[in-house]
Tab-separated table of C-alpha atoms in Angstrom:
chain	number	residue	atom	x	y	z
Q	1276	MET	CA	53.633	27.003	14.889
Q	1277	ALA	CA	50.696	28.436	12.802
Q	1278	LEU	CA	50.147	25.284	10.685
Q	1279	PRO	CA	48.628	23.171	13.390
Q	1280	LYS	CA	46.137	25.914	14.196
Q	1281	GLN	CA	45.385	26.433	10.380
Q	1282	ARG	CA	44.852	22.676	9.934
Q	1283	SER	CA	42.535	22.511	12.997
Q	1284	PHE	CA	40.637	25.568	11.851
Q	1285	LEU	CA	40.254	23.995	8.235
Q	1286	SER	CA	39.219	20.589	9.835
Q	1287	LYS	CA	36.528	22.217	11.965
Q	1288	ALA	CA	35.385	24.343	8.942
Q	1289	LEU	CA	34.949	21.166	6.779
Q	1290	ALA	CA	33.290	19.333	9.636
Q	1291	ILE	CA	30.704	22.239	9.951
Q	1292	VAL	CA	30.049	22.237	6.163
Q	1293	ALA	CA	29.558	18.512	6.192
Q	1294	LEU	CA	27.169	18.707	9.059
Q	1295	LEU	CA	25.261	21.463	7.542
Q	1296	GLY	CA	25.095	19.690	4.154
Q	1297	THR	CA	23.981	16.420	5.675
Q	1298	SER	CA	21.426	18.258	7.696
Q	1299	LEU	CA	19.965	19.904	4.575
Q	1300	ILE	CA	19.675	16.475	3.019
Q	1301	ALA	CA	17.790	15.105	6.047
Q	1302	LEU	CA	15.524	18.243	5.958
Q	1303	LEU	CA	14.819	17.900	2.200
Q	1304	SER	CA	14.165	14.111	2.598
Q	1305	LEU	CA	11.429	14.964	5.332
Q	1306	ALA	CA	9.969	18.021	3.660
Q	1307	GLY	CA	8.341	16.097	0.956
Q	1308	ASN	CA	6.127	14.520	3.523
Q	1309	GLY	CA	4.406	18.078	3.870
Q	1310	GLY	CA	3.669	18.201	0.173
Q	1311	SER	CA	-0.204	18.348	1.003
Q	1312	HIS	CA	0.364	21.771	2.696
Q	1313	HIS	CA	2.305	23.630	-0.007
Q	1314	TRP	CA	3.501	23.099	-3.604
Q	1315	ARG	CA	7.148	23.894	-2.781
Q	1316	LEU	CA	7.210	21.244	-0.176
Q	1317	ASP	CA	5.869	18.853	-2.728
Q	1318	LEU	CA	8.666	19.673	-5.210
Q	1319	THR	CA	11.211	18.381	-2.612
Q	1320	ALA	CA	9.547	14.877	-2.580
Q	1321	HIS	CA	10.646	14.080	-6.136
Q	1322	PHE	CA	14.457	13.597	-5.566
Q	1323	LYS	CA	14.534	10.665	-3.202
Q	1324	LEU	CA	17.054	8.815	-5.497
Q	1325	GLN	CA	19.399	11.768	-5.492
Q	1326	TYR	CA	19.143	12.030	-1.835
Q	1327	LEU	CA	20.039	8.482	-1.305
Q	1328	VAL	CA	23.047	8.583	-3.637
Q	1329	VAL	CA	24.452	11.829	-1.851
Q	1330	SER	CA	23.651	10.172	1.615
Q	1331	LEU	CA	25.766	7.026	0.526
Q	1332	GLY	CA	28.509	9.154	-0.781
Q	1333	ALA	CA	28.592	11.138	2.650
Q	1334	PHE	CA	28.587	7.984	4.566
Q	1335	VAL	CA	31.678	6.657	2.749
Q	1336	CYS	CA	33.494	9.909	3.111
Q	1337	PHE	CA	32.668	10.184	6.797
Q	1338	TRP	CA	33.605	6.623	7.534
Q	1339	LEU	CA	37.072	7.242	6.011
Q	1340	TRP	CA	37.466	10.631	7.740
Q	1341	ARG	CA	39.129	9.226	10.912
Q	1342	SER	CA	40.559	12.583	12.138
Q	1343	CYS	CA	37.129	14.245	12.337
Q	1344	ARG	CA	36.242	14.597	16.161
Q	1345	TRP	CA	32.352	14.626	14.924
Q	1346	GLN	CA	32.719	11.554	12.918
Q	1347	ARG	CA	30.275	9.468	14.959
Q	1348	TRP	CA	27.606	12.182	14.636
Q	1349	LEU	CA	28.263	12.675	10.840
Q	1350	ILE	CA	28.047	8.872	10.209
Q	1351	GLY	CA	24.908	8.591	12.326
Q	1352	LEU	CA	23.252	11.527	10.447
Q	1353	SER	CA	24.216	10.011	6.951
Q	1354	VAL	CA	22.868	6.483	8.034
Q	1355	PHE	CA	19.535	8.394	9.000
Q	1356	CYS	CA	19.367	9.867	5.435
Q	1357	ILE	CA	20.171	6.594	3.874
Q	1358	VAL	CA	17.350	4.747	5.751
Q	1359	LEU	CA	14.968	7.618	5.209
Q	1360	ASN	CA	15.444	7.554	1.473
Q	1361	GLY	CA	16.298	3.792	1.036
Q	1362	VAL	CA	12.962	2.644	2.226
Q	1363	GLU	CA	11.383	4.828	-0.536
Q	1364	VAL	CA	13.749	3.759	-3.356
Q	1365	VAL	CA	14.872	0.062	-2.720
Q	1366	PRO	CA	11.393	-1.589	-2.969
Q	1367	TRP	CA	11.129	-0.489	-6.524
Q	1368	TYR	CA	13.813	-2.998	-7.459
Q	1369	VAL	CA	12.180	-5.995	-5.650
Q	1370	PRO	CA	10.326	-8.052	-8.387
Q	1371	PRO	CA	6.850	-9.153	-7.684
Q	1372	SER	CA	6.204	-12.887	-7.233
Q	1373	ILE	CA	3.316	-12.873	-9.956
Q	1374	ILE	CA	3.907	-14.887	-13.034
Q	1375	ALA	CA	1.633	-14.696	-16.137
Q	1376	PRO	CA	0.145	-18.010	-17.308
Q	1377	SER	CA	1.588	-19.093	-20.761
Q	1378	SER	CA	-1.909	-18.680	-22.220
Q	1379	ALA	CA	-2.235	-14.948	-21.267
Q	1380	ILE	CA	-2.767	-12.498	-24.070
Q	1381	THR	CA	0.230	-9.904	-24.200
Q	1382	LEU	CA	0.112	-6.356	-25.122
Q	1383	ARG	CA	2.977	-3.829	-25.685
Q	1384	VAL	CA	2.433	-0.144	-25.056
Q	1385	LEU	CA	4.731	2.788	-25.919
Q	1386	HIS	CA	4.367	6.245	-24.387
Q	1387	SER	CA	6.352	9.365	-25.370
Q	1388	ASN	CA	6.112	12.991	-24.420
Q	1389	VAL	CA	7.580	14.075	-27.703
Q	1390	LEU	CA	8.039	17.782	-26.489
Q	1391	VAL	CA	6.037	20.038	-28.553
Q	1392	ARG	CA	9.057	22.340	-29.848
Q	1393	ASN	CA	11.049	18.993	-30.773
Q	1394	ARG	CA	11.389	18.508	-34.540
Q	1395	ASP	CA	13.186	15.102	-34.632
Q	1396	TYR	CA	10.117	13.359	-36.017
Q	1397	ASP	CA	12.090	10.656	-37.658
Q	1398	SER	CA	13.516	9.499	-34.324
Q	1399	VAL	CA	10.028	8.893	-32.987
Q	1400	THR	CA	8.791	7.192	-36.038
Q	1401	ALA	CA	11.850	5.110	-36.096
Q	1402	LEU	CA	11.266	3.949	-32.479
Q	1403	VAL	CA	7.870	2.917	-33.142
Q	1404	ARG	CA	9.161	0.612	-35.937
Q	1405	GLU	CA	11.771	-0.743	-33.625
Q	1406	VAL	CA	9.602	-1.310	-30.513
Q	1407	LYS	CA	6.552	-2.588	-32.620
Q	1408	PRO	CA	3.839	-1.686	-29.901
Q	1409	ASP	CA	0.212	-2.576	-30.039
Q	1410	LEU	CA	-0.603	0.881	-28.647
Q	1411	ALA	CA	1.462	4.108	-28.909
Q	1412	VAL	CA	0.496	7.008	-26.873
Q	1413	PHE	CA	2.078	10.528	-27.626
Q	1414	GLN	CA	1.816	13.728	-25.618
Q	1415	GLU	CA	2.638	17.346	-26.304
Q	1416	VAL	CA	1.578	16.846	-29.944
Q	1417	ASN	CA	0.412	19.631	-32.205
Q	1418	ALA	CA	-0.673	19.857	-35.911
Q	1419	ARG	CA	3.081	19.309	-37.128
Q	1420	TRP	CA	3.417	16.279	-34.952
Q	1421	LEU	CA	0.154	14.855	-36.207
Q	1422	GLU	CA	1.174	15.232	-39.702
Q	1423	ALA	CA	4.613	13.706	-39.091
Q	1424	LEU	CA	3.082	10.670	-37.170
Q	1425	GLU	CA	1.010	9.967	-40.246
Q	1426	ALA	CA	4.201	7.848	-41.209
Q	1427	ILE	CA	3.289	5.150	-38.675
Q	1428	ARG	CA	-0.219	4.575	-39.842
Q	1429	ASP	CA	0.877	1.569	-41.863
Q	1430	VAL	CA	1.760	-0.282	-38.547
Q	1431	LEU	CA	-0.698	1.492	-36.203
Q	1432	PRO	CA	-3.695	2.265	-38.414
Q	1433	TYR	CA	-6.317	3.192	-35.763
Q	1434	THR	CA	-5.909	6.623	-34.175
Q	1435	TYR	CA	-7.661	9.130	-31.997
Q	1436	ALA	CA	-6.257	12.652	-31.457
Q	1437	GLU	CA	-6.861	15.588	-29.240
Q	1438	PRO	CA	-4.291	18.377	-30.291
Q	1439	ARG	CA	-4.285	21.445	-28.239
Q	1440	SER	CA	-2.599	24.798	-29.180
Q	1441	ALA	CA	-0.914	25.137	-25.812
Q	1442	GLY	CA	1.207	22.095	-26.529
Q	1443	PHE	CA	-0.720	19.506	-24.330
Q	1444	GLY	CA	-2.310	17.626	-27.066
Q	1445	ASN	CA	-2.593	13.836	-26.816
Q	1446	VAL	CA	-2.981	11.050	-29.563
Q	1447	ILE	CA	-3.303	7.315	-29.308
Q	1448	TYR	CA	-2.167	5.061	-32.178
Q	1449	SER	CA	-3.259	1.513	-32.218
Q	1450	ALA	CA	-2.824	-1.747	-34.181
Q	1451	LEU	CA	-6.247	-2.683	-32.631
Q	1452	PRO	CA	-9.544	-0.998	-33.247
Q	1453	LEU	CA	-10.348	1.807	-30.591
Q	1454	GLN	CA	-13.661	1.307	-28.961
Q	1455	GLN	CA	-15.606	4.305	-27.967
Q	1456	PRO	CA	-12.695	6.813	-27.789
Q	1457	SER	CA	-13.487	10.019	-26.034
Q	1458	VAL	CA	-12.038	13.193	-24.490
Q	1459	GLN	CA	-12.126	13.501	-20.815
Q	1460	PHE	CA	-11.752	16.642	-18.695
Q	1461	LEU	CA	-11.017	15.086	-15.290
Q	1462	GLY	CA	-11.513	17.460	-12.317
Q	1463	GLN	CA	-10.986	20.573	-14.315
Q	1464	LEU	CA	-11.685	22.165	-17.616
Q	1465	LYS	CA	-8.344	22.884	-19.261
Q	1466	TYR	CA	-6.246	19.814	-19.538
Q	1467	ALA	CA	-7.829	17.011	-21.559
Q	1468	SER	CA	-7.324	13.239	-21.210
Q	1469	LEU	CA	-8.142	10.546	-23.832
Q	1470	ALA	CA	-10.067	7.270	-22.906
Q	1471	THR	CA	-10.704	4.295	-24.987
Q	1472	GLN	CA	-10.945	0.407	-24.934
Q	1473	VAL	CA	-9.123	-2.019	-26.881
Q	1474	SER	CA	-9.607	-5.834	-27.309
Q	1475	LYS	CA	-7.297	-8.577	-28.131
Q	1476	GLY	CA	-7.639	-12.220	-27.873
Q	1477	GLY	CA	-11.037	-11.925	-26.190
Q	1478	GLN	CA	-9.530	-9.692	-23.414
Q	1479	THR	CA	-10.504	-6.030	-23.080
Q	1480	LEU	CA	-8.400	-3.201	-21.651
Q	1481	SER	CA	-9.483	0.251	-20.635
Q	1482	LEU	CA	-6.915	2.785	-21.468
Q	1483	LEU	CA	-6.649	6.400	-20.146
Q	1484	THR	CA	-3.850	8.929	-21.034
Q	1485	ALA	CA	-3.558	11.890	-18.926
Q	1486	HIS	CA	-1.142	14.869	-18.785
Q	1487	PRO	CA	-1.692	17.173	-15.952
Q	1488	PRO	CA	0.272	20.439	-15.864
Q	1489	PRO	CA	3.603	20.648	-14.017
Q	1490	PRO	CA	3.148	21.964	-10.564
Q	1491	ILE	CA	5.531	24.891	-10.709
Q	1492	ARG	CA	3.102	27.443	-9.092
Q	1493	GLN	CA	0.167	27.136	-6.842
Q	1494	GLU	CA	-2.617	27.275	-9.475
Q	1495	LEU	CA	-0.990	24.635	-11.675
Q	1496	PHE	CA	-0.296	22.538	-8.499
Q	1497	ARG	CA	-4.136	22.702	-7.711
Q	1498	TRP	CA	-5.014	21.747	-11.247
Q	1499	ARG	CA	-2.673	18.667	-11.362
Q	1500	ASN	CA	-4.103	17.320	-8.183
Q	1501	GLN	CA	-7.496	17.766	-9.271
Q	1502	LEU	CA	-6.904	15.837	-12.357
Q	1503	LEU	CA	-5.114	13.073	-10.308
Q	1504	ALA	CA	-7.929	12.754	-7.944
Q	1505	ALA	CA	-10.453	12.597	-10.650
Q	1506	ILE	CA	-8.775	9.471	-12.202
Q	1507	VAL	CA	-9.992	7.583	-9.156
Q	1508	PRO	CA	-13.709	7.636	-9.933
Q	1509	TYR	CA	-12.869	6.954	-13.744
Q	1510	VAL	CA	-11.138	3.758	-12.670
Q	1511	ARG	CA	-13.813	2.758	-10.344
Q	1512	SER	CA	-16.364	3.124	-13.275
Q	1513	GLN	CA	-14.678	0.752	-15.559
Q	1514	THR	CA	-15.719	-3.012	-15.843
Q	1515	ALA	CA	-12.487	-3.994	-17.652
Q	1516	PRO	CA	-9.009	-3.960	-16.285
Q	1517	VAL	CA	-7.490	-0.462	-16.511
Q	1518	MET	CA	-4.269	1.133	-17.730
Q	1519	VAL	CA	-3.531	4.806	-17.036
Q	1520	ILE	CA	-0.420	5.933	-18.834
Q	1521	GLY	CA	1.193	9.501	-19.278
Q	1522	ASP	CA	3.389	12.110	-18.065
Q	1523	LEU	CA	1.652	12.706	-14.684
Q	1524	ASN	CA	4.146	15.422	-13.645
Q	1525	ILE	CA	4.555	13.739	-10.296
Q	1526	THR	CA	6.825	10.992	-8.850
Q	1527	MET	CA	5.996	7.985	-6.686
Q	1528	TRP	CA	7.146	9.778	-3.548
Q	1529	SER	CA	4.634	12.761	-3.560
Q	1530	PRO	CA	1.695	12.306	-1.140
Q	1531	TYR	CA	-0.758	12.986	-4.013
Q	1532	TYR	CA	0.603	10.039	-6.067
Q	1533	LYS	CA	0.413	7.834	-3.019
Q	1534	ARG	CA	-3.260	8.835	-2.564
Q	1535	LEU	CA	-3.916	8.162	-6.361
Q	1536	GLU	CA	-2.552	4.620	-5.935
Q	1537	ALA	CA	-4.150	3.875	-2.764
Q	1538	ALA	CA	-7.663	5.166	-3.738
Q	1539	SER	CA	-7.766	3.637	-7.311
Q	1540	GLY	CA	-6.016	0.208	-6.443
Q	1541	LEU	CA	-3.741	0.638	-9.503
Q	1542	GLN	CA	-0.161	-0.504	-9.348
Q	1543	ASN	CA	2.907	1.308	-10.912
Q	1544	SER	CA	4.354	-0.890	-13.747
Q	1545	ARG	CA	7.925	0.201	-12.473
Q	1546	VAL	CA	7.555	-2.249	-9.517
Q	1547	GLY	CA	10.548	-4.713	-9.684
Q	1548	PHE	CA	12.108	-2.673	-12.717
Q	1549	GLY	CA	13.627	0.143	-10.856
Q	1550	ILE	CA	13.127	3.913	-10.594
Q	1551	LEU	CA	13.676	4.454	-14.407
Q	1552	PRO	CA	13.990	8.263	-14.239
Q	1553	SER	CA	12.355	9.472	-17.425
Q	1554	TRP	CA	12.593	13.282	-17.292
Q	1555	SER	CA	15.568	15.711	-16.701
Q	1556	PRO	CA	15.252	19.395	-16.621
Q	1557	ARG	CA	18.298	19.806	-18.846
Q	1558	SER	CA	20.058	17.212	-21.093
Q	1559	TRP	CA	23.318	18.096	-19.504
Q	1560	LEU	CA	21.809	17.473	-16.022
Q	1561	PRO	CA	20.982	13.616	-16.218
Q	1562	TRP	CA	21.949	13.224	-12.406
Q	1563	LEU	CA	18.742	15.343	-11.766
Q	1564	ALA	CA	16.379	13.164	-13.879
Q	1565	ILE	CA	13.217	11.881	-11.983
Q	1566	PRO	CA	10.477	9.478	-12.768
Q	1567	ILE	CA	7.237	11.409	-13.846
Q	1568	ASP	CA	6.120	9.289	-16.821
Q	1569	HIS	CA	4.030	6.489	-15.507
Q	1570	CYS	CA	1.978	3.431	-16.303
Q	1571	LEU	CA	-0.464	2.390	-13.782
Q	1572	VAL	CA	-2.432	-0.842	-14.089
Q	1573	SER	CA	-5.112	-2.831	-12.419
Q	1574	PRO	CA	-3.820	-5.637	-10.165
Q	1575	GLU	CA	-5.245	-8.315	-12.402
Q	1576	LEU	CA	-2.807	-7.238	-15.207
Q	1577	VAL	CA	0.634	-8.900	-14.971
Q	1578	VAL	CA	3.517	-6.531	-16.057
Q	1579	LEU	CA	5.997	-8.521	-17.838
Q	1580	LYS	CA	8.471	-5.707	-18.390
Q	1581	THR	CA	8.991	-1.923	-17.996
Q	1582	GLN	CA	11.825	-0.095	-19.637
Q	1583	LEU	CA	12.873	3.201	-20.884
Q	1584	GLY	CA	13.427	3.843	-24.643
Q	1585	ARG	CA	16.213	5.651	-26.352
Q	1586	LYS	CA	16.462	9.544	-26.704
Q	1587	VAL	CA	14.088	10.730	-29.379
Q	1588	GLY	CA	14.951	14.629	-29.097
Q	1589	SER	CA	12.563	15.198	-26.297
Q	1590	ASP	CA	13.370	16.147	-22.550
Q	1591	HIS	CA	11.342	12.869	-21.767
Q	1592	LEU	CA	12.519	9.263	-22.432
Q	1593	PRO	CA	9.825	7.065	-23.922
Q	1594	LEU	CA	8.322	4.441	-21.566
Q	1595	ILE	CA	7.786	0.905	-22.920
Q	1596	VAL	CA	5.483	-1.575	-20.986
Q	1597	ASP	CA	4.666	-5.117	-21.661
Q	1598	ILE	CA	1.702	-6.610	-19.999
Q	1599	ALA	CA	-0.197	-9.833	-19.899
Q	1600	MET	CA	-3.856	-10.103	-19.719
Q	1601	PRO	CA	-4.693	-13.510	-17.926
């Protein structure tokens, strides 16, 4: 006689756990909207893809769980989570309708946060030779990385570097002459960015590479946001089309990223090519990967393709972007 009671208790306990778990996903999905108020809330905004996948899995489980008396409520809550996160994820897979004219000048750009403690120099240089970019931007370089990257000077002879002992150094390699390269301290005085222009086929591109700090505490959160906000006046000051590329330590779902896009008029090259998660906190946690490496371009530039490169020993995957300059 005890078995039915035990089953009833177990079923009720599982239903409570399911309700609490789905409610937590809903709360986390909503919490990111308050990222402007606290850095911890902003951190919850970066996992929209994960929330969506979990919500879809929950929906399937609840749909099949016919014996649960709370089934209707659980299904409704999971659908709410699916809609809440789906509207943030699905549009990135919808291709734009813009087509570059056949006469457009094309440019391939490679970006890689190589990870300062990474010693797999050969993988990075081999990737450059495979990808054959016109421009290659590397971040978290130091003196050792600059020495190792000398191996690509035969294909990318023009370079401008700003190595930092803290591991946030930037360097640009180019097959095209770099025009007026400079170091920019945008909005703060600690984290440097590099700016330059390149010309190809009579078309000029203004390039900015930035690497704000990870927002893992209040001070770094503030510095990151100051740097991102200062990109806007830089973009507005340029007469040529602009590309901003780098490990921005933010995803597309943060309110600070959305402000950057809206105020600068730039568009993420990911549009139509998917989320492309580029960074994971641990190599054995690929399901936690999030998209924090970005290429933002002026609307007059046409993105032909955006893709991730193979692993090169870093905790970031390289970003490869092909654009057309009409």
